[in-house]
Amino acid sequence: MAQILAPSTQWQMRITKTSQNANPITSKMWSSLVLRPNKKVGASSSTKFRVMAIKSDNSTINRLEQLLNLDVSPYTDKIIAEYIWIGGTGIDVRSKSRTIPRPVEHPSELPKWNYDGSSTGQAPGEDSEVILYPQAIFKDPFRGGNNILVICDAYTPQGEPIPTNKRHKAAEIFSNPKVQAEVPWYGIEQEYTLLQTNVKWPLGWPTGGYPGPQGPYYCGAGADKSFGRDISDAHYKACLYAGINISGTNGEVMPGQWEYQVGPSVGIEAGDHIWCSRYILERITEQAGVVLSLDPKPIEGDWNGAGCHTNYSTKSMREDGGFEVIKKAILNLSLRHVDHISAYGEGNERRLTGKHETASINTFSWGVANRGCSIRVGRDTEKNGKGYLEDRRPASNMDPYVVTGLLAETTLLWEPTLEAEALAAQKLALKV
């Protein structure tokens, strides 16, 4: 986890005004990777969007590039808002665009919208209308200017959250006065795997074959160790442009696998920022001609899986004496282990095997500096007597609204019986 010091000031979900010097993301940064692998590309200050087309004459491509890069701001105050929501699988992101009369700074200024839920697996055909409620806005790194990305959640026409709307319950948890008083911080480590388009095999791997064993790839550099760095870097800059509180990125243990960190974020902001960052990553891999996978164990065998480790602290944990509060939280988490595991991502049983820096899915454990435990506490936290804990159980495909909300609920709102608490404390050797 990259060192992160304090949450962003955007947790009220306002958007900052676009800098006059800021530019939208360009596809040229990965053109050498996808279009012309053998061509050396020199440094360029160009920020123009490049069209990636096959079997088309140059004049057509140039005309498309010109249209994509049109600056319409001198001619109209209107902007484009990309409404983003979570689809029927609970992990896919969907979006569509609409024109807004003028620039906005807060989601309350945006109108509700609707979509065909029967086409996303979220409503029957005879009653297919699902309503989008704008909840958070970010600058659009693809269109630039005053254009925006809008994170939405979904409701029935009667105003009831649909089953895949996990944000609604999380927002209720984070609006509880007990939770608000503790100002919960989250730092989320999102791992992902890049796959070759046609064969769905990791980027950089020989088709149908395997690279050398794990060891040289984690944070590695070189053409034989790092696969997809252009995509990772493009995503990093796009998130910074958008206003996402991204705090770092690195190559992972398995070749073709990467990680980025978001946070610390306060409350519901953590989920909004992760979902927007995932959308941006989907768009970048789409343009690069690479498939994004959030499968928690994309390759079976002696290869690391992909997780979404979630670092968590409350105000009481961050103050003097906080280590005792952390131990009490760990006790509560142990008593609700099954509830958390069931909500921490599909296919997680293939990843949480007790190997490859994971704990067994069936056993709760905790330790200081131990990456083979369910919950890890850092050395600095132990030394200082305050800090945070890391929940290493969530899978890469977890819903951040579910995970962040459940952590707050279990540690701040849920109270175990005295008997259960005593037994758990003895079992975990926690003197609480």
Coordinates of C-alpha atoms in Angstrom, one line a residue:
M1 CA 0.0 0.0 0.0
A2 CA 1.5 3.3 -1.0
Q3 CA 1.9 5.8 1.9
I4 CA -1.1 8.0 2.1
L5 CA -1.3 10.8 4.6
A6 CA -4.7 12.5 4.6
P7 CA -8.1 12.2 2.8
S8 CA -8.9 14.4 -0.1
T9 CA -10.9 17.6 0.2
Q10 CA -13.4 16.2 -2.4
W11 CA -15.3 14.0 0.0
Q12 CA -18.3 16.4 -0.2
M13 CA -18.4 15.2 -3.8
R14 CA -17.9 18.6 -5.4
I15 CA -15.9 19.0 -8.6
T16 CA -13.1 21.5 -9.0
K17 CA -13.1 23.9 -11.9
T18 CA -11.2 22.7 -14.9
S19 CA -7.8 24.1 -15.3
Q20 CA -7.2 26.0 -18.5
N21 CA -3.9 24.1 -18.9
A22 CA -5.3 20.6 -18.3
N23 CA -5.7 18.3 -21.2
P24 CA -7.7 15.2 -21.8
I25 CA -6.0 11.8 -22.0
T26 CA -4.3 10.8 -25.2
S27 CA -4.2 7.4 -26.8
K28 CA -0.7 8.1 -28.1
M29 CA 0.9 7.0 -24.8
W30 CA -0.1 3.4 -25.6
S31 CA 0.0 3.4 -29.4
S32 CA 3.5 1.9 -29.3
L33 CA 2.2 -1.0 -27.2
V34 CA -0.9 -1.8 -29.3
L35 CA -0.5 -0.4 -32.8
R36 CA 3.2 -0.5 -33.7
P37 CA 5.1 -2.7 -31.2
N38 CA 8.4 -2.4 -33.0
K39 CA 8.3 1.4 -33.6
K40 CA 10.2 3.7 -31.3
V41 CA 8.2 6.6 -30.2
G42 CA 9.9 9.8 -29.1
A43 CA 8.7 12.2 -26.4
S44 CA 5.9 14.4 -27.5
S45 CA 3.9 17.2 -25.9
S46 CA 0.9 16.5 -28.1
T47 CA -2.4 15.9 -26.2
K48 CA -4.6 15.2 -29.2
F49 CA -6.8 12.1 -29.2
R50 CA -5.7 9.5 -31.7
V51 CA -8.2 7.4 -33.6
M52 CA -7.3 3.7 -33.7
A53 CA -8.8 2.3 -36.8
I54 CA -8.2 -0.7 -39.1
K55 CA -8.4 -0.8 -42.9
S56 CA -9.2 2.9 -43.2
D57 CA -7.5 5.5 -45.3
N58 CA -5.6 8.3 -43.5
S59 CA -8.0 11.0 -44.6
T60 CA -10.9 9.3 -42.8
I61 CA -8.8 8.9 -39.6
N62 CA -7.7 12.5 -39.7
R63 CA -11.3 13.7 -40.1
L64 CA -12.3 11.6 -37.1
E65 CA -9.4 12.9 -35.0
Q66 CA -10.4 16.4 -35.8
L67 CA -14.0 15.9 -34.8
L68 CA -13.0 14.1 -31.6
N69 CA -10.7 16.9 -30.6
L70 CA -13.1 19.7 -31.4
D71 CA -13.2 22.4 -28.7
V72 CA -16.8 23.4 -28.6
S73 CA -16.5 25.8 -25.6
P74 CA -16.2 28.9 -27.7
Y75 CA -19.5 28.1 -29.4
T76 CA -21.7 26.8 -26.5
D77 CA -21.9 26.6 -22.7
K78 CA -23.3 23.1 -23.0
I79 CA -21.3 20.2 -21.7
I80 CA -21.4 16.4 -22.0
A81 CA -22.2 14.4 -18.9
E82 CA -21.4 10.6 -18.9
Y83 CA -23.8 8.9 -16.6
I84 CA -22.2 5.8 -15.1
W85 CA -23.9 3.0 -13.2
I86 CA -23.3 -0.6 -12.1
G87 CA -24.9 -3.3 -14.3
G88 CA -26.8 -6.5 -13.5
T89 CA -23.8 -8.6 -12.7
G90 CA -22.9 -6.2 -9.8
I91 CA -19.4 -5.8 -11.3
D92 CA -19.9 -4.4 -14.8
V93 CA -20.1 -0.7 -15.5
R94 CA -22.5 0.9 -17.9
S95 CA -22.7 4.4 -19.2
K96 CA -24.4 6.8 -21.6
S97 CA -24.1 10.4 -22.4
R98 CA -26.4 13.4 -22.3
T99 CA -26.1 17.2 -22.9
I100 CA -26.3 19.5 -19.9
P101 CA -27.1 23.2 -20.5
R102 CA -24.1 24.6 -18.6
P103 CA -21.1 23.5 -16.4
V104 CA -22.0 22.1 -12.9
E105 CA -20.1 21.7 -9.7
H106 CA -22.4 19.4 -7.7
P107 CA -24.5 16.3 -8.5
S108 CA -27.6 18.0 -7.1
E109 CA -27.5 20.3 -10.2
L110 CA -27.9 17.4 -12.5
P111 CA -31.3 15.8 -13.6
K112 CA -32.2 12.3 -12.9
W113 CA -32.2 10.0 -16.0
N114 CA -33.4 6.5 -16.9
Y115 CA -32.3 3.5 -18.8
D116 CA -33.6 0.1 -20.1
G117 CA -33.1 -2.2 -17.2
S118 CA -34.2 -5.2 -19.2
S119 CA -31.1 -4.9 -21.3
T120 CA -28.8 -4.9 -18.3
G121 CA -30.4 -7.7 -16.4
Q122 CA -31.9 -5.3 -13.8
A123 CA -35.6 -5.2 -14.8
P124 CA -38.3 -7.2 -16.6
G125 CA -39.2 -6.2 -20.2
E126 CA -42.7 -5.3 -19.3
D127 CA -41.6 -2.8 -16.7
S128 CA -38.0 -2.0 -17.8
E129 CA -37.5 1.6 -16.7
V130 CA -34.8 2.2 -14.1
I131 CA -34.0 5.7 -12.7
L132 CA -30.5 7.0 -12.3
Y133 CA -29.8 9.4 -9.4
P134 CA -26.6 11.4 -9.9
Q135 CA -24.4 11.0 -6.7
A136 CA -20.8 12.1 -7.5
I137 CA -19.1 13.9 -10.3
F138 CA -15.6 13.9 -11.7
K139 CA -13.8 15.7 -14.6
D140 CA -13.9 13.7 -17.8
P141 CA -10.3 12.8 -18.9
F142 CA -11.4 11.6 -22.3
R143 CA -13.4 14.6 -23.4
G144 CA -11.6 17.2 -21.3
G145 CA -13.0 20.8 -20.9
N146 CA -15.9 21.1 -18.5
N147 CA -17.3 17.7 -19.5
I148 CA -17.9 15.3 -16.6
L149 CA -18.3 11.7 -15.4
V150 CA -21.3 11.1 -13.2
I151 CA -21.4 8.2 -10.7
C152 CA -25.1 7.2 -10.3
D153 CA -27.1 4.7 -8.3
A154 CA -30.3 3.1 -9.6
Y155 CA -33.9 3.1 -8.4
T156 CA -37.3 1.9 -9.4
P157 CA -39.7 4.6 -10.7
Q158 CA -41.3 4.4 -7.2
G159 CA -38.0 5.4 -5.6
E160 CA -36.9 2.1 -4.2
P161 CA -33.2 1.1 -4.7
I162 CA -32.9 -1.9 -7.1
P163 CA -31.1 -5.0 -5.8
T164 CA -27.8 -4.2 -7.4
N165 CA -27.8 -0.7 -5.8
K166 CA -25.4 -1.3 -2.9
R167 CA -24.6 2.4 -2.6
H168 CA -28.0 3.1 -0.9
K169 CA -27.4 0.9 2.1
A170 CA -23.8 2.1 2.4
A171 CA -25.0 5.7 2.4
E172 CA -27.4 4.9 5.3
I173 CA -24.5 3.4 7.3
F174 CA -22.3 6.3 6.7
S175 CA -25.0 8.8 7.7
N176 CA -25.4 7.2 11.1
P177 CA -24.3 9.7 13.8
K178 CA -22.0 7.1 15.4
V179 CA -20.2 6.4 12.2
Q180 CA -20.0 10.1 11.2
A181 CA -18.4 10.9 14.6
E182 CA -15.7 8.4 13.9
V183 CA -14.8 9.8 10.4
P184 CA -13.9 6.4 8.9
W185 CA -11.0 6.4 6.5
Y186 CA -10.4 3.9 3.7
G187 CA -7.4 3.1 1.6
I188 CA -8.3 0.5 -1.1
E189 CA -5.7 -1.4 -3.1
Q190 CA -7.3 -2.4 -6.4
E191 CA -5.5 -5.3 -8.2
Y192 CA -6.4 -6.2 -11.8
T193 CA -5.1 -8.4 -14.6
L194 CA -4.7 -7.4 -18.3
L195 CA -5.6 -10.0 -20.8
Q196 CA -4.9 -10.3 -24.5
T197 CA -8.1 -9.7 -26.4
N198 CA -8.6 -12.8 -28.6
V199 CA -7.2 -15.5 -26.3
K200 CA -8.1 -14.1 -22.9
W201 CA -4.6 -14.9 -21.7
P202 CA -2.5 -12.5 -19.6
L203 CA -0.7 -9.7 -21.4
G204 CA 3.0 -10.6 -22.0
W205 CA 2.4 -14.3 -21.6
P206 CA 3.1 -16.6 -24.6
T207 CA -0.2 -17.7 -26.1
G208 CA -1.2 -21.0 -24.4
G209 CA 2.1 -21.0 -22.5
Y210 CA 3.6 -19.6 -19.3
P211 CA 6.4 -17.1 -18.4
G212 CA 9.1 -17.8 -15.9
P213 CA 8.0 -18.3 -12.3
Q214 CA 7.0 -15.5 -10.0
G215 CA 9.8 -13.4 -8.4
P216 CA 11.1 -10.8 -10.9
Y217 CA 7.8 -9.2 -11.8
Y218 CA 6.7 -7.4 -8.7
C219 CA 7.5 -3.7 -9.1
G220 CA 9.9 -4.9 -11.9
A221 CA 11.2 -3.0 -14.9
G222 CA 12.2 -4.2 -18.3
A223 CA 10.5 -5.7 -21.4
D224 CA 10.7 -9.2 -20.0
K225 CA 9.2 -8.3 -16.6
S226 CA 6.7 -5.5 -17.0
F227 CA 3.7 -5.9 -19.3
G228 CA 1.1 -3.1 -19.6
R229 CA 2.9 -0.2 -17.9
D230 CA 1.6 2.3 -20.5
I231 CA -2.0 1.4 -19.5
S232 CA -1.2 1.7 -15.8
D233 CA 0.5 5.1 -16.3
A234 CA -2.3 6.3 -18.5
H235 CA -4.9 5.3 -15.9
Y236 CA -2.9 6.9 -13.1
K237 CA -2.8 10.3 -14.9
A238 CA -6.5 10.0 -16.0
C239 CA -7.5 9.5 -12.4
L240 CA -5.5 12.4 -11.2
Y241 CA -7.1 14.6 -13.9
A242 CA -10.6 13.4 -13.0
G243 CA -10.1 14.3 -9.3
I244 CA -10.0 10.7 -8.0
N245 CA -7.9 10.4 -4.9
I246 CA -5.5 7.9 -6.4
S247 CA -2.3 7.6 -4.3
G248 CA -0.1 5.2 -6.1
T249 CA 0.4 2.2 -8.5
N250 CA 2.7 -0.7 -9.0
G251 CA 3.3 -3.9 -11.0
E252 CA 2.1 -7.0 -9.1
V253 CA 3.6 -10.4 -8.3
M254 CA 2.0 -12.2 -11.3
P255 CA 3.1 -10.8 -14.7
G256 CA 0.4 -8.9 -16.5
Q257 CA -1.2 -7.9 -13.1
W258 CA -1.2 -4.4 -11.7
E259 CA -2.4 -2.6 -8.6
Y260 CA -3.4 1.0 -7.8
Q261 CA -4.4 2.5 -4.5
V262 CA -7.2 5.0 -3.8
G263 CA -7.4 6.8 -0.5
P264 CA -7.5 7.6 2.2
S265 CA -11.2 8.4 1.4
V266 CA -13.9 9.3 3.9
G267 CA -17.0 7.2 4.1
I268 CA -19.1 6.8 0.9
E269 CA -16.4 8.6 -1.1
A270 CA -14.3 5.5 -1.1
G271 CA -16.9 3.5 -3.1
D272 CA -17.5 6.4 -5.5
H273 CA -13.8 6.9 -6.3
I274 CA -13.2 3.1 -6.8
W275 CA -16.1 2.7 -9.2
C276 CA -15.1 5.8 -11.2
S277 CA -11.5 4.6 -11.3
R278 CA -12.7 1.2 -12.6
Y279 CA -14.8 2.9 -15.3
I280 CA -11.8 4.9 -16.4
L281 CA -9.6 1.8 -16.5
E282 CA -12.3 0.0 -18.6
R283 CA -12.3 2.8 -21.1
I284 CA -8.5 2.9 -21.3
T285 CA -8.2 -0.8 -21.9
E286 CA -11.0 -0.6 -24.5
Q287 CA -9.0 2.0 -26.4
A288 CA -5.8 0.0 -26.0
G289 CA -7.4 -3.2 -27.3
V290 CA -6.7 -5.1 -24.0
V291 CA -9.2 -6.9 -21.8
L292 CA -9.5 -5.9 -18.1
S293 CA -10.1 -8.7 -15.7
L294 CA -11.1 -8.4 -12.0
D295 CA -11.3 -12.2 -11.5
P296 CA -9.8 -13.0 -8.1
K297 CA -7.8 -16.0 -9.5
P298 CA -7.4 -15.5 -13.3
I299 CA -4.8 -18.2 -13.7
E300 CA -4.9 -21.4 -11.7
G301 CA -1.8 -22.9 -10.2
D302 CA 1.3 -21.3 -8.6
W303 CA 0.3 -17.8 -9.5
N304 CA -1.0 -15.0 -7.2
G305 CA -4.6 -14.1 -7.3
A306 CA -6.0 -10.6 -7.4
G307 CA -7.4 -8.9 -4.3
C308 CA -8.7 -5.6 -3.1
H309 CA -7.1 -5.1 0.3
T310 CA -8.9 -2.5 2.3
N311 CA -7.1 -0.4 4.8
Y312 CA -9.4 1.0 7.5
S313 CA -9.3 3.3 10.5
T314 CA -11.6 5.4 12.6
K315 CA -10.9 8.6 14.6
S316 CA -10.5 6.6 17.8
M317 CA -8.0 4.2 16.1
R318 CA -5.9 7.1 14.9
E319 CA -5.7 8.7 18.3
D320 CA -3.5 7.8 21.3
G321 CA -4.6 4.4 22.6
G322 CA -6.0 3.5 19.2
F323 CA -4.3 0.0 19.1
E324 CA -6.8 -1.2 21.8
V325 CA -9.7 0.1 19.6
I326 CA -8.1 -1.7 16.7
K327 CA -8.0 -5.0 18.7
K328 CA -11.7 -4.6 19.6
A329 CA -12.5 -4.1 16.0
I330 CA -10.6 -7.2 15.0
L331 CA -12.5 -9.2 17.6
N332 CA -15.8 -8.0 16.1
L333 CA -14.6 -8.8 12.6
S334 CA -13.7 -12.4 13.7
L335 CA -17.2 -13.0 15.0
R336 CA -18.7 -11.9 11.6
H337 CA -16.1 -13.6 9.5
V338 CA -18.7 -15.6 7.5
D339 CA -20.9 -12.6 6.9
H340 CA -17.9 -10.6 5.5
I341 CA -16.6 -13.5 3.4
S342 CA -20.0 -13.9 1.7
A343 CA -19.9 -10.2 0.8
Y344 CA -16.3 -9.9 -0.3
G345 CA -16.5 -11.0 -4.0
E346 CA -17.5 -13.9 -6.2
G347 CA -14.9 -16.7 -6.7
N348 CA -12.9 -15.6 -3.7
E349 CA -12.6 -19.2 -2.5
R350 CA -10.2 -19.8 -5.4
R351 CA -7.9 -17.1 -4.1
L352 CA -8.2 -17.4 -0.3
T353 CA -6.3 -20.8 0.0
G354 CA -3.7 -20.0 2.6
K355 CA -1.1 -19.7 -0.1
H356 CA 0.2 -16.8 -2.2
E357 CA -0.1 -14.2 0.6
T358 CA -3.6 -15.1 1.7
A359 CA -5.3 -16.7 4.7
S360 CA -7.7 -19.6 4.4
I361 CA -11.2 -18.6 3.6
N362 CA -12.5 -20.9 6.4
T363 CA -10.3 -19.5 9.2
F364 CA -10.1 -16.0 10.6
S365 CA -6.7 -14.8 11.7
W366 CA -4.8 -11.6 12.5
G367 CA -1.2 -10.7 12.9
V368 CA 1.4 -7.9 12.9
A369 CA 3.1 -7.5 9.5
N370 CA 1.8 -10.9 8.5
R371 CA 0.4 -11.0 4.9
G372 CA -0.8 -14.5 5.4
C373 CA -3.5 -13.4 7.8
S374 CA -7.1 -12.2 7.4
I375 CA -6.3 -8.9 9.1
R376 CA -2.8 -7.4 9.1
V377 CA -1.7 -4.7 11.4
G378 CA 1.4 -2.7 10.4
R379 CA 4.6 -2.5 12.5
D380 CA 4.2 1.3 12.8
T381 CA 0.7 0.9 14.2
E382 CA 2.0 -1.6 16.8
K383 CA 4.9 0.7 17.7
N384 CA 2.9 3.9 17.8
G385 CA 0.0 2.4 19.6
K386 CA -2.4 3.8 17.0
G387 CA -3.1 3.7 13.3
Y388 CA -5.1 1.4 11.0
L389 CA -5.8 -2.2 10.1
E390 CA -5.7 -3.9 6.7
D391 CA -8.5 -6.4 5.7
R392 CA -6.8 -8.7 3.2
R393 CA -9.9 -10.8 2.5
P394 CA -11.8 -8.8 -0.2
A395 CA -11.4 -10.0 -3.8
S396 CA -10.5 -7.8 -6.7
N397 CA -14.2 -7.9 -7.9
M398 CA -15.7 -6.8 -4.6
D399 CA -18.2 -4.0 -4.4
P400 CA -16.5 -1.2 -2.5
Y401 CA -19.8 0.1 -1.2
V402 CA -20.5 -3.3 0.4
V403 CA -17.0 -3.7 1.9
T404 CA -16.6 -0.2 3.3
G405 CA -20.1 -0.2 4.7
L406 CA -19.8 -3.6 6.3
L407 CA -16.5 -2.7 7.9
A408 CA -18.1 0.4 9.5
E409 CA -21.2 -1.5 10.5
T410 CA -19.3 -4.4 12.2
T411 CA -16.8 -2.2 14.0
L412 CA -18.9 0.7 15.0
L413 CA -22.6 -0.3 15.1
W414 CA -22.7 -4.1 15.8
E415 CA -22.3 -5.3 19.3
P416 CA -21.5 -9.0 20.1
T417 CA -22.8 -10.8 23.2
L418 CA -20.4 -10.8 26.2
E419 CA -20.0 -14.6 26.0
A420 CA -19.2 -14.5 22.3
E421 CA -16.8 -11.7 22.8
A422 CA -14.9 -13.4 25.6
L423 CA -14.6 -16.7 23.6
A424 CA -13.3 -14.8 20.6
A425 CA -10.8 -12.8 22.6
Q426 CA -9.4 -16.0 24.1
K427 CA -9.2 -17.7 20.8
L428 CA -7.5 -14.8 19.1
A429 CA -5.3 -14.1 22.1
L430 CA -6.7 -10.6 22.2
K431 CA -6.6 -8.9 25.6
V432 CA -9.5 -6.4 25.1

